[in-house]
Short mmCIF file of C-alpha atoms (C1' of nucleotides) in Angstrom, two decimals:
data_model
loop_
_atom_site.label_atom_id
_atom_site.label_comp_id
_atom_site.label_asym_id
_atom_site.label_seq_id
_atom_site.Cartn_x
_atom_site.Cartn_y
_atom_site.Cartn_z
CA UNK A 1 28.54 -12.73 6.35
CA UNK A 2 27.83 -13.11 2.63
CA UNK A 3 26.25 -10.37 0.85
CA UNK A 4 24.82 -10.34 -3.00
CA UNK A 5 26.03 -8.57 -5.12
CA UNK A 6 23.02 -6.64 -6.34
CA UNK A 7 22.19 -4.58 -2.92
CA UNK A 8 18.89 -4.71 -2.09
CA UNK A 9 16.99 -3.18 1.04
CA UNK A 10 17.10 -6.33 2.98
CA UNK A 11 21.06 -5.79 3.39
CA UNK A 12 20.20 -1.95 4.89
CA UNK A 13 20.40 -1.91 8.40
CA UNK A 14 16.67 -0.55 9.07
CA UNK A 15 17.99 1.76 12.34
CA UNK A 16 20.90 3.46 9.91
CA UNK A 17 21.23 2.48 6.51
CA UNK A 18 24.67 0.89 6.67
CA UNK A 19 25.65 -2.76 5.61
CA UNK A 20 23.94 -5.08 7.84
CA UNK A 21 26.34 -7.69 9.22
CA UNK A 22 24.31 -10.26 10.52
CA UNK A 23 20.99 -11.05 13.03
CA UNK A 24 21.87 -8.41 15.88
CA UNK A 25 19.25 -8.87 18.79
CA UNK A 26 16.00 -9.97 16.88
CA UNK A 27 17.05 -8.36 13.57
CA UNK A 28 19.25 -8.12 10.86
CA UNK A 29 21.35 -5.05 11.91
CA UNK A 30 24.79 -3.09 10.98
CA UNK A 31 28.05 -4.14 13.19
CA UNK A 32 27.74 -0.71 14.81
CA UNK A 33 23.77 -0.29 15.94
CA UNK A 34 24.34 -3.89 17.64
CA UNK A 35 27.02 -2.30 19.45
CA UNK A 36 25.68 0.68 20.66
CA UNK A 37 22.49 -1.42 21.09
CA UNK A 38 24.54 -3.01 23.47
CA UNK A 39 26.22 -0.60 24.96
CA UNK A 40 23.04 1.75 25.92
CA UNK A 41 21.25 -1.89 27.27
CA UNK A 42 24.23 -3.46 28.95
CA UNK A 43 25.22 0.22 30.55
CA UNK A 44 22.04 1.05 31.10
CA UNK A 45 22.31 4.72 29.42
CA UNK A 46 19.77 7.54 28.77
CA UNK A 47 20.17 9.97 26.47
CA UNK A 48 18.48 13.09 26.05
CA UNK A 49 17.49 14.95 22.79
CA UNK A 50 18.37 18.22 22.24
CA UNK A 51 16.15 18.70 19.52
CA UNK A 52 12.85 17.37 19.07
CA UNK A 53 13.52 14.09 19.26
CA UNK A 54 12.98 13.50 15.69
CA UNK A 55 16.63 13.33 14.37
CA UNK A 56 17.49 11.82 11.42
CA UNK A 57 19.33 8.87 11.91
CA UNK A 58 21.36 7.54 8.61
CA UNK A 59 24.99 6.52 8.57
CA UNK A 60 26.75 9.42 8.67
CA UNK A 61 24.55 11.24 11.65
CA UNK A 62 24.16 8.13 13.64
CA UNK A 63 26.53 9.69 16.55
CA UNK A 64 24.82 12.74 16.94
CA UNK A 65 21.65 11.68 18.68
CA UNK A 66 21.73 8.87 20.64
CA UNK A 67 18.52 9.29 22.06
CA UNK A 68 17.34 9.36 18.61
CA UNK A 69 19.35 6.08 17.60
CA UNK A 70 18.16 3.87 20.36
CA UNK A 71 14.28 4.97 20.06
CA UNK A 72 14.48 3.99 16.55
CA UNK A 73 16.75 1.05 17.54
CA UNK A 74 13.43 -0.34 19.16
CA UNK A 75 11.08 0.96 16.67
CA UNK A 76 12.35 -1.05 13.90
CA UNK A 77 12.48 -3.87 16.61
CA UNK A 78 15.77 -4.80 18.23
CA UNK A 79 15.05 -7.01 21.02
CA UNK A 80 16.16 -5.40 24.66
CA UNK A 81 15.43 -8.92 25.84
CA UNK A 82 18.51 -10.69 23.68
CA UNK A 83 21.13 -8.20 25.72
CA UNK A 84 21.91 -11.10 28.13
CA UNK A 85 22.14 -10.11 31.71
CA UNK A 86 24.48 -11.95 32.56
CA UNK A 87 27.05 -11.68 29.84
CA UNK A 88 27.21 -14.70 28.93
CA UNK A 89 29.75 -15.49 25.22
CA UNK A 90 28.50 -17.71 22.58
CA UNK A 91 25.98 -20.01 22.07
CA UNK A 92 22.26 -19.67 21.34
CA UNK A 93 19.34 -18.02 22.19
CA UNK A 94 15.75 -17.86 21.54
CA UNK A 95 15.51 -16.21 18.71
CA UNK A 96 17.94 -18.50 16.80
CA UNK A 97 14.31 -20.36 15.13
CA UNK A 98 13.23 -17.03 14.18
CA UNK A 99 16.25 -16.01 12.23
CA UNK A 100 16.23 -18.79 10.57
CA UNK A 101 12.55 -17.99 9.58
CA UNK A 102 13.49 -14.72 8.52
CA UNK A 103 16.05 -16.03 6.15
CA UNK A 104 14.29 -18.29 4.75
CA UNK A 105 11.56 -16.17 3.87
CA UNK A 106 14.20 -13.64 2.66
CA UNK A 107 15.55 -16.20 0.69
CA UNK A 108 12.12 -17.29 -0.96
CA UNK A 109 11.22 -13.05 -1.89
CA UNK A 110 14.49 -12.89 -3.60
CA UNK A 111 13.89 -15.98 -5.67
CA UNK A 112 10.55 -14.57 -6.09
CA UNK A 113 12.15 -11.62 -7.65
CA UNK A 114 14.72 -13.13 -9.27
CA UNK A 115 12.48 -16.23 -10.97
CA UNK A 116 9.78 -13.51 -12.21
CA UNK A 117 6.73 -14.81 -10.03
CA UNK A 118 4.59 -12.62 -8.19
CA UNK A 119 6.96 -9.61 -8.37
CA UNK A 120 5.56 -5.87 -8.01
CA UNK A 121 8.10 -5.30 -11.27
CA UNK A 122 6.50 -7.60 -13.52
CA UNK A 123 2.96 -7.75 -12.48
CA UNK A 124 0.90 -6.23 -14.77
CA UNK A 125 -0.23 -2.76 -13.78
CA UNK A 126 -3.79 -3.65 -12.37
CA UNK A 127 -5.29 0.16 -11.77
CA UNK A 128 -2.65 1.96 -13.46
CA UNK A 129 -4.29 3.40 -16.09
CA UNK A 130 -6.29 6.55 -15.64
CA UNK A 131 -9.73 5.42 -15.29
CA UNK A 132 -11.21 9.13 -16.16
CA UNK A 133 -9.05 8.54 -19.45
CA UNK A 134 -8.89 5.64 -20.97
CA UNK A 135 -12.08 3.26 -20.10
CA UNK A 136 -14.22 2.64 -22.67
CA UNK A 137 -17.50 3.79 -22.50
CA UNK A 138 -20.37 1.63 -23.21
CA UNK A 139 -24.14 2.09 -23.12
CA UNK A 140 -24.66 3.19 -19.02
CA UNK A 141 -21.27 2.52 -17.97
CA UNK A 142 -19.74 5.59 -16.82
CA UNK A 143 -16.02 4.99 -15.83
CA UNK A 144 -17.30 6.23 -12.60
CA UNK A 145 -19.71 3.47 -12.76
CA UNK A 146 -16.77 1.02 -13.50
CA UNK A 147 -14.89 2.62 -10.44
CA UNK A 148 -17.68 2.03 -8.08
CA UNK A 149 -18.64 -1.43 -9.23
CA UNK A 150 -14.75 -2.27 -7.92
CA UNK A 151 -15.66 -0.85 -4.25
CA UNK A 152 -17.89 -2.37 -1.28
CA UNK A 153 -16.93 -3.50 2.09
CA UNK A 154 -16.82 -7.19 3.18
CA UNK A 155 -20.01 -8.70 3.19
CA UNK A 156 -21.64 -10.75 6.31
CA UNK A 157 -23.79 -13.46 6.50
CA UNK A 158 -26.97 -11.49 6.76
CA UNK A 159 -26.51 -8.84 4.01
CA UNK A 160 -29.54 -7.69 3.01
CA UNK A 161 -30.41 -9.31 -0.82
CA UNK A 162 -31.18 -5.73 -3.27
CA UNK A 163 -32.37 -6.23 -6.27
CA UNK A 164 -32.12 -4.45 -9.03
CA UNK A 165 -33.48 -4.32 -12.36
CA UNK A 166 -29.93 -3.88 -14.52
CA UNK A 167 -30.67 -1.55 -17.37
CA UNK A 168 -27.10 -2.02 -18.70
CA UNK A 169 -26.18 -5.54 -19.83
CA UNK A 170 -24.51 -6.84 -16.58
CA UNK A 171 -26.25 -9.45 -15.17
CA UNK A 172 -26.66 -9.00 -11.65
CA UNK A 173 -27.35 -12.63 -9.78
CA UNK A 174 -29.45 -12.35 -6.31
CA UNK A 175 -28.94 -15.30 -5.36
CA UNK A 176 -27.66 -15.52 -1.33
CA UNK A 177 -24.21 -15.91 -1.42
CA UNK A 178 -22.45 -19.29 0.82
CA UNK A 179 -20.67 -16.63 3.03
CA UNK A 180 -18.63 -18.51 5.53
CA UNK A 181 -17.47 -16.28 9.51
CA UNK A 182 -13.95 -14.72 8.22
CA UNK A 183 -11.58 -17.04 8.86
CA UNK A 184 -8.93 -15.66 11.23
CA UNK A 185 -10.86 -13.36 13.02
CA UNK A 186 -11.00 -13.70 16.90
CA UNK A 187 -9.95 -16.16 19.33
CA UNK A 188 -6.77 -17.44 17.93
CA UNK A 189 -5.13 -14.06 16.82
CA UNK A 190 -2.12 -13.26 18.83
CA UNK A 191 -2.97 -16.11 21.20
CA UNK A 192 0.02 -17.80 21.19
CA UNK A 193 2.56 -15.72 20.01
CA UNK A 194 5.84 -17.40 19.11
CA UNK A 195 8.62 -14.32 19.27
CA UNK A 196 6.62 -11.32 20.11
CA UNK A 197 7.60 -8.14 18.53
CA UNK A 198 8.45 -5.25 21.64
CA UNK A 199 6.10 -2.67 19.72
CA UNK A 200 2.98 -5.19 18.42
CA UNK A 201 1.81 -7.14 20.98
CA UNK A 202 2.89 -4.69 24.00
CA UNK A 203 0.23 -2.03 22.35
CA UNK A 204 -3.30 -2.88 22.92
CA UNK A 205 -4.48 -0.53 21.15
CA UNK A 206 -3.02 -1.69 17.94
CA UNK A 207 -4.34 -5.59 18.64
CA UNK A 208 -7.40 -3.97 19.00
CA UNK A 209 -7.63 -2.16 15.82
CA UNK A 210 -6.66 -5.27 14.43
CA UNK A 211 -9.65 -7.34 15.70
CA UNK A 212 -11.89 -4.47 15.43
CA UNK A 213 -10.88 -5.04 11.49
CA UNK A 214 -12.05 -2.71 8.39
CA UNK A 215 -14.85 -0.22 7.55
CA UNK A 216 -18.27 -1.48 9.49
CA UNK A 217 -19.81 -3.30 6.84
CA UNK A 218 -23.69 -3.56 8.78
CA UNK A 219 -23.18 -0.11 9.11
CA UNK A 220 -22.49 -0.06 5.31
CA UNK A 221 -25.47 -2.34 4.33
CA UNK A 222 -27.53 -0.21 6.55
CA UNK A 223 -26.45 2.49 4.82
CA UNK A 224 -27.08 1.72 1.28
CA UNK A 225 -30.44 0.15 2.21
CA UNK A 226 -30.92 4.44 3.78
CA UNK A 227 -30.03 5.61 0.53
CA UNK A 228 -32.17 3.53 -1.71
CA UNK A 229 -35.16 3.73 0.66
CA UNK A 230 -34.70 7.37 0.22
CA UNK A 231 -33.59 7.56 -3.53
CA UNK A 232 -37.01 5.77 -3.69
CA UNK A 233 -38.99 7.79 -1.71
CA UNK A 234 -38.12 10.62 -4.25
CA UNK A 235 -39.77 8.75 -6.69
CA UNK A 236 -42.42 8.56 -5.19
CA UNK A 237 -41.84 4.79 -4.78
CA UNK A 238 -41.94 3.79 -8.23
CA UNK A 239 -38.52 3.99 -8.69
CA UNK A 240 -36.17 0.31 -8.96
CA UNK A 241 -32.45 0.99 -8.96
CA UNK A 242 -30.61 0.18 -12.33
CA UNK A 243 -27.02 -1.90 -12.04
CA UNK A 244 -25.30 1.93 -12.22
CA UNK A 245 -27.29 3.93 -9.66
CA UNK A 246 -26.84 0.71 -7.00
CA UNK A 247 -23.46 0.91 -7.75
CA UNK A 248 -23.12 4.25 -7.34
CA UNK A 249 -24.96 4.75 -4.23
CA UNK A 250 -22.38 1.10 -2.99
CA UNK A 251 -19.57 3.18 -3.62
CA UNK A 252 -20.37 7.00 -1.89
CA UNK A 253 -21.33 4.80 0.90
CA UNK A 254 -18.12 2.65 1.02
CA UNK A 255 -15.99 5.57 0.53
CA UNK A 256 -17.87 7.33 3.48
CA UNK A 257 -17.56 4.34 5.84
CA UNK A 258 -14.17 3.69 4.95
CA UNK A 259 -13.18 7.00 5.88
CA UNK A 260 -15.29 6.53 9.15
CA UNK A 261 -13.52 3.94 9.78
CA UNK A 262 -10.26 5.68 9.54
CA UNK A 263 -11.09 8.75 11.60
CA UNK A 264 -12.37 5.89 14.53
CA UNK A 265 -9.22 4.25 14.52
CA UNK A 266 -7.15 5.04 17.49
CA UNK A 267 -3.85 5.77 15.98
CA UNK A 268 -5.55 8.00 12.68
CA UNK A 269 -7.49 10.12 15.29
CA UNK A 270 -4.09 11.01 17.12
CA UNK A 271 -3.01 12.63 13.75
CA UNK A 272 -3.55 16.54 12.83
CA UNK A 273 -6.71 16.85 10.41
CA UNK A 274 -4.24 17.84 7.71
CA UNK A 275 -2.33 14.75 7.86
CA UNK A 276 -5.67 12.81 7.88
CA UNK A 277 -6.59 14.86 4.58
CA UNK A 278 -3.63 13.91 2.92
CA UNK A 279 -3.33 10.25 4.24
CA UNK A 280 -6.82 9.55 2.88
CA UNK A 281 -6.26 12.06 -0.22
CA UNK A 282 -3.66 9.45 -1.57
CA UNK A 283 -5.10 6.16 -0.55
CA UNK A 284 -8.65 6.13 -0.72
CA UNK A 285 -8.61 4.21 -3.73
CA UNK A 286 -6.46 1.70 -2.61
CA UNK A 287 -8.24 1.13 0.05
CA UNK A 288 -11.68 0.99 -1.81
CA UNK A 289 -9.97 -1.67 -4.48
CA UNK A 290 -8.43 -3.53 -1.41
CA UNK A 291 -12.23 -4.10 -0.09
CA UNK A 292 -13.37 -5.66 -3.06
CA UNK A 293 -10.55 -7.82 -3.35
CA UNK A 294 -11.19 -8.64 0.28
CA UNK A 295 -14.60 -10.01 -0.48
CA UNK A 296 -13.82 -11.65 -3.78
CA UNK A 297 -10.86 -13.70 -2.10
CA UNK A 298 -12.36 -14.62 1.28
CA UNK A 299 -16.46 -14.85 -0.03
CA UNK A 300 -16.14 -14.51 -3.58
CA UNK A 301 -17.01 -17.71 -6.40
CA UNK A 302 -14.81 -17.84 -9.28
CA UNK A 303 -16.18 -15.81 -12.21
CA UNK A 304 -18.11 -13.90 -10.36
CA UNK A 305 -17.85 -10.00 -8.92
CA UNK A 306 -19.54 -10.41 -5.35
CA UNK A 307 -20.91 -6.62 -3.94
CA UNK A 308 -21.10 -5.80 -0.69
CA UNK A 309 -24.96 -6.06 -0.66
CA UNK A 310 -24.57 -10.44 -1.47
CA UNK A 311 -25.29 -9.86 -5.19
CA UNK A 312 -23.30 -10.92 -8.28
CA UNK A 313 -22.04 -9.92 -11.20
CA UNK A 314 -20.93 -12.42 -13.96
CA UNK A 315 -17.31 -11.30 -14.60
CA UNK A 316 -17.49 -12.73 -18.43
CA UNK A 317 -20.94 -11.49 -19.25
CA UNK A 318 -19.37 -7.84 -17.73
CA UNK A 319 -15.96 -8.24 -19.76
CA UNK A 320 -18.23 -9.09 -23.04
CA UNK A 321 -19.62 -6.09 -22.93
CA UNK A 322 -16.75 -4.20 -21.78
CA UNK A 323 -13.88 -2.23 -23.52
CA UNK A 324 -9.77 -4.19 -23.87
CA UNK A 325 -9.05 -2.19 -20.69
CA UNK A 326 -11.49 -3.02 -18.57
CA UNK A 327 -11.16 -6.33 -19.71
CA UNK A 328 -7.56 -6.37 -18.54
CA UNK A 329 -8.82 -4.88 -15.75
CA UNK A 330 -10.86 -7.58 -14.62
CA UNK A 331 -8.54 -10.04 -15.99
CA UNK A 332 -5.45 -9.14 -13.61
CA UNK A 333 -7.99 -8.41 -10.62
CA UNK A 334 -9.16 -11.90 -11.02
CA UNK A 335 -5.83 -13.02 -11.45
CA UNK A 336 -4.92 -10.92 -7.70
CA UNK A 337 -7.74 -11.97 -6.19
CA UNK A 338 -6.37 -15.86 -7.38
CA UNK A 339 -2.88 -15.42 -5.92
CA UNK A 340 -4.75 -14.30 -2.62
CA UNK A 341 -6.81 -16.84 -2.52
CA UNK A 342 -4.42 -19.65 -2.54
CA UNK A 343 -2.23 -18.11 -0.58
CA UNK A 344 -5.30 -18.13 2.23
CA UNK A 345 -4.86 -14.44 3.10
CA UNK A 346 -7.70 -14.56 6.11
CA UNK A 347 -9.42 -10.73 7.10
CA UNK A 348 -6.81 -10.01 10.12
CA UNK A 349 -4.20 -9.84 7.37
CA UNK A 350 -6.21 -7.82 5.14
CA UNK A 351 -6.93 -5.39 8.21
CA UNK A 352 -2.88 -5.04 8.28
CA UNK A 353 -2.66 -4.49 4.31
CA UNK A 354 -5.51 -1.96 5.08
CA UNK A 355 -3.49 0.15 7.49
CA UNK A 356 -0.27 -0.02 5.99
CA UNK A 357 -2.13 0.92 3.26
CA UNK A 358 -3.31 4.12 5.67
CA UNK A 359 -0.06 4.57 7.37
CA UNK A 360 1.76 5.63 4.08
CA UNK A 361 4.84 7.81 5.38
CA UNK A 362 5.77 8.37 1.84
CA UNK A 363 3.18 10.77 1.02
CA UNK A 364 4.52 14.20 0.76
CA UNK A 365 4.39 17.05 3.28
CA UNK A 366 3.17 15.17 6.32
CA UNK A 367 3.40 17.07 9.30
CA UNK A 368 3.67 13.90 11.77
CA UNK A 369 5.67 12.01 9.39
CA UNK A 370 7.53 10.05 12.20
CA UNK A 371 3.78 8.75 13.78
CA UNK A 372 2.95 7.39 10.83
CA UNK A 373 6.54 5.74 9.86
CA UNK A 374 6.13 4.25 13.30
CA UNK A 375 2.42 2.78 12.79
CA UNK A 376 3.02 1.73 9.72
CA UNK A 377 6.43 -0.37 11.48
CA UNK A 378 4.41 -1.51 14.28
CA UNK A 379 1.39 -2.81 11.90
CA UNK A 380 4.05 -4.17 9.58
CA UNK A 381 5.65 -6.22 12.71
CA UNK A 382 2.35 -7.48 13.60
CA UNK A 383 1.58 -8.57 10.41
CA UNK A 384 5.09 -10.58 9.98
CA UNK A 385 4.41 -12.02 13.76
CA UNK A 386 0.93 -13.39 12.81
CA UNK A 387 1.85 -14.74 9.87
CA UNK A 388 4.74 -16.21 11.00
CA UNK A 389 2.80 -17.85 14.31
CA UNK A 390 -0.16 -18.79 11.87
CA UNK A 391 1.37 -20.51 8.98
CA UNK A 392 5.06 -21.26 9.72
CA UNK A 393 4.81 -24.37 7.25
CA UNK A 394 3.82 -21.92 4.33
CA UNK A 395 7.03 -20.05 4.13
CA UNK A 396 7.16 -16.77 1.93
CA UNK A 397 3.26 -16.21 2.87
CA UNK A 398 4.41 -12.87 4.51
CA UNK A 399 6.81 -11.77 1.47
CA UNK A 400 3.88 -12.44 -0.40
CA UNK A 401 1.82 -10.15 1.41
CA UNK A 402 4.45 -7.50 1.72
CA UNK A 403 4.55 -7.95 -2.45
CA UNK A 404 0.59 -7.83 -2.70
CA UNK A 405 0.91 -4.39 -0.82
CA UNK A 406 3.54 -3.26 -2.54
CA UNK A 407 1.31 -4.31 -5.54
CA UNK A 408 -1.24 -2.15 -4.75
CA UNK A 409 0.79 0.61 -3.93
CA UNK A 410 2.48 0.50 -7.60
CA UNK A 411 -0.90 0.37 -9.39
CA UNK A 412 -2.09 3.07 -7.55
CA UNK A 413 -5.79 4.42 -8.92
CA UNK A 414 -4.70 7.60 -10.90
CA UNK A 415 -8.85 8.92 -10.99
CA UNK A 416 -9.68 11.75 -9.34
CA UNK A 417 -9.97 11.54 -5.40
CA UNK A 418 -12.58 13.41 -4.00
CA UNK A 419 -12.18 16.97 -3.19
CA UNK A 420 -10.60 18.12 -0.02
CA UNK A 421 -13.92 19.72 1.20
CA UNK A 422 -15.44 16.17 1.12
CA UNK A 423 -12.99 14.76 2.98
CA UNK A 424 -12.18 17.47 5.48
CA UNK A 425 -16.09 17.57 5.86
CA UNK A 426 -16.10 13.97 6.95
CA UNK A 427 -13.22 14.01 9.37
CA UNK A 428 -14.43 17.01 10.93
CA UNK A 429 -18.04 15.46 11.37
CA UNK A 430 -19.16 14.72 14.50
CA UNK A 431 -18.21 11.23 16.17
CA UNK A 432 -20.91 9.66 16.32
CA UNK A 433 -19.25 6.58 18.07
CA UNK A 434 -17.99 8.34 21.17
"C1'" DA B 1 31.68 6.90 22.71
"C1'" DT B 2 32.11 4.59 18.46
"C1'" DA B 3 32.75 0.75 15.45
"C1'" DG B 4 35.52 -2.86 13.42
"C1'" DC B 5 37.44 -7.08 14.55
"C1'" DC B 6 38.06 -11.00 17.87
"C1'" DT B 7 36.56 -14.77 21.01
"C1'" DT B 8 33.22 -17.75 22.69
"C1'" DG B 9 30.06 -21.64 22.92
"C1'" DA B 10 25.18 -23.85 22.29
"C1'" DG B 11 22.92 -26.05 18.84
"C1'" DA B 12 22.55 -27.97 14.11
"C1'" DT C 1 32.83 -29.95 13.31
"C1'" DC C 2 30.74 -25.91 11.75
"C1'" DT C 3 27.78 -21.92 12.23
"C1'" DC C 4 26.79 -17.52 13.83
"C1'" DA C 5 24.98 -14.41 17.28
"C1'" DA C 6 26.25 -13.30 21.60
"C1'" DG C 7 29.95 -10.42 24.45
"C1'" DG C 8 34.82 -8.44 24.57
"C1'" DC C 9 38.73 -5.71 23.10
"C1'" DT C 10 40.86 -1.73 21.36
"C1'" DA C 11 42.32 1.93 17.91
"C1'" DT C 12 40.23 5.99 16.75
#
DNA sequence: ATAGCCTTGAGA
DNA sequence: TCTCAAGGCTAT
């Protein structure tokens, strides 16, 4: 086996963190996890965990839990299936297309990397500057305001028009936008699976979250249509919103249904409140910034900022009258949202980037830290399955992806999140759903 | 039991 | 013929 010189995390065996030495039952592995792999499958062992079945498996305490070894043996995906029965030396099996899929899109990520494309190193840092800092105020446009105009949910066919009666410069188009059904986003998904993954398609209640897909976005347009009914009814009905209240009132409301949506989903609602808190604490923004690129690259026009309620703003006429960083802003969101676009990303794959987005395991002092590691492999797995099944003749889509996410994970929104009370409010609400 | 090295053999 | 991912062997 050949290895680069420069190490990356590709050579890491994923169970232990030793040098992989080759495709070891469905992935690339370290010479010793494929043979205890083997061993425990061929032997048919069980282990037992003496403590709490949460051990720490790296390359030096890989002997001391075997229970611990093998469960994260299949977490990261080894294949009990490719321990052959019968014993059999040599040859081929099954997965031998699939490795070579794998390599090839390892191949195309490093040459990604390495020719300075669409690399989270180089790419321009999209949200990283402090938008409570450094935005340029103009006329109405809070950097709130600028915030919220970058947050919405996807928008359906029969989104309700607004309009609004801009009182900043913006102009804000009303005309219907040519939505189009998300592409992707029922019958074909995980029909024919080519290699499924053991911890993907065998969980229904992961495939399900996956077609159930992101925040409700009726629910959302309902919602906003509540809020300015009742904004209105304050004012005695003589009150039209202006481009910053509508966007205001688009952006509580998307922040409230996307953390709705979170608390619904089966795998969040297993988690301890404080791990919620802190999973949504750290990624609300992402998430929020995800959703508009979501519309932009699977409804949006060129030019053009599409909201969640089918109207429009002109991104040049916005940028003229915006500050150099917001202008960058826009420019490098476009420029995202471009990438995207070609690269066809349909709404099941944004759904993934949405919960790995959720599933963060590197945010600090989670209590469950192992759940969430694990959803955020099983999403990952079902991500690289569908893309793999979906578009196997446009290779490096997935490493894409995986860069987009890691994209947005880099540029993370420094603002402020909203306080804990908000959020603990919300995921101690009621369930209305159930 | 582990893990590094060896042997095997279907498919490219 | 070569490749490389299976299983096998064996020193530790």
């Amino acid at each position: 086996m050949e290895f680069s010189p420069d190490v990356c995390l590709e050579d890491l065996c994923p169970v232990c963190g030793d040098q992989v030495s080759g495709y070891h039952y469905g992935l690339l592995t370290c010479e010793s996890c494929k043979g205890f792999f083997k061993r425990t499958v061929q032997n048919n062992k069980t282990y037992v965990c003496v403590e709490y079945q949460q051990c720490r498996i790296d390359k030096t305490q890989r002997k001391r839990c075997p229970f611990c070894r093998f469960q994260k043996c299949i977490q990261v995906g080894m294949r009990l299936e490719a321990v052959r029965a019968d014993r059999m030396r040599g040859g081929r099996n099954k997965f031998g297309p699939m490795y070579k899929r794998d390599r090839a899109l390892k191949q195309q990520r490093r040459s990604l990397i390495q020719g300075g494309g669409f690399t989270s190193e180089c790419a321009p840092p999209v949200l990283s500057v402090n938008p409570y800092r450094d935005w340029t105020l103009i006329g109405e446009l809070h950097p709130v305001l600028i915030l919220h105009s970058l947050t919405a949910a996807p928008i359906s066919p029969a989104a309700p028009q607004l309009h609004s009666t801009p009182s900043s410069n913006w102009t804000v188009k009303s005309e219907p936008t040519s939505s189009t059904s998300p592409p992707g986003s029922s019958s074909e998904l995980f029909s024919d699976r080519l290699y499924p993954l053991p911890l993907s398609p065998q969980n229904p209640q992961l495939e399900l979250e996956l077609l159930r897909g992101g925040p409700d976005e009726l629910q959302l347009q309902e919602r906003i249509s509540a809020r300015l009914l009742q904004e209105q009814a304050g004012w005695g009905g003589h009150w039209t919103p202006t481009t910053f209240s509508l966007m205001c009132i688009m952006a509580d409301q998307t922040l409230l249904c996307t953390v709705e949506w979170a608390r619904t989903s089966i795998s969040f609602k297993q988690l301890k409140v404080s791990d919620q808190t802190k999973l949504l604490h750290s990624c609300w923004s992402d998430l929020l910034l995800l959703d508009v690129v979501c519309r932009q690259v699977l409804f949006g026009g060129e030019g053009r900022l599409l909201l969640v309620t089918g109207e429009e703003i002109d991104l040049l006429d916005m940028a003229s009258h915006a500050g150099p960083t917001l202008c960058g802003l826009v420019h490098r969101g476009q420029e995202l949202v471009q990438k995207l676009y070609v690269l066809k990303v349909d709404h099941r794959e944004f759904t993934c980037m949405k919960f790995l987005i959720l599933f963060n395991p590197e945010v600090k002092q989670l209590e469950e830290h192992r759940f969430i590691e694990s959803v955020q492999e099983q999403v990952k797995g079902a991500l690289l399955e569908y893309t793999l099944s979906t578009s196997s003749h446009l290779l490096g889509r997935f490493s894409h992806l995986a860069l987009a996410e890691d994209y947005l994970y880099e540029t993370h929104l420094s603002g402020e999140p909203p306080s804990d009370n908000l959020l603990l409010e919300m995921l101690h609400a009621k369930d209305r759903r159930t």
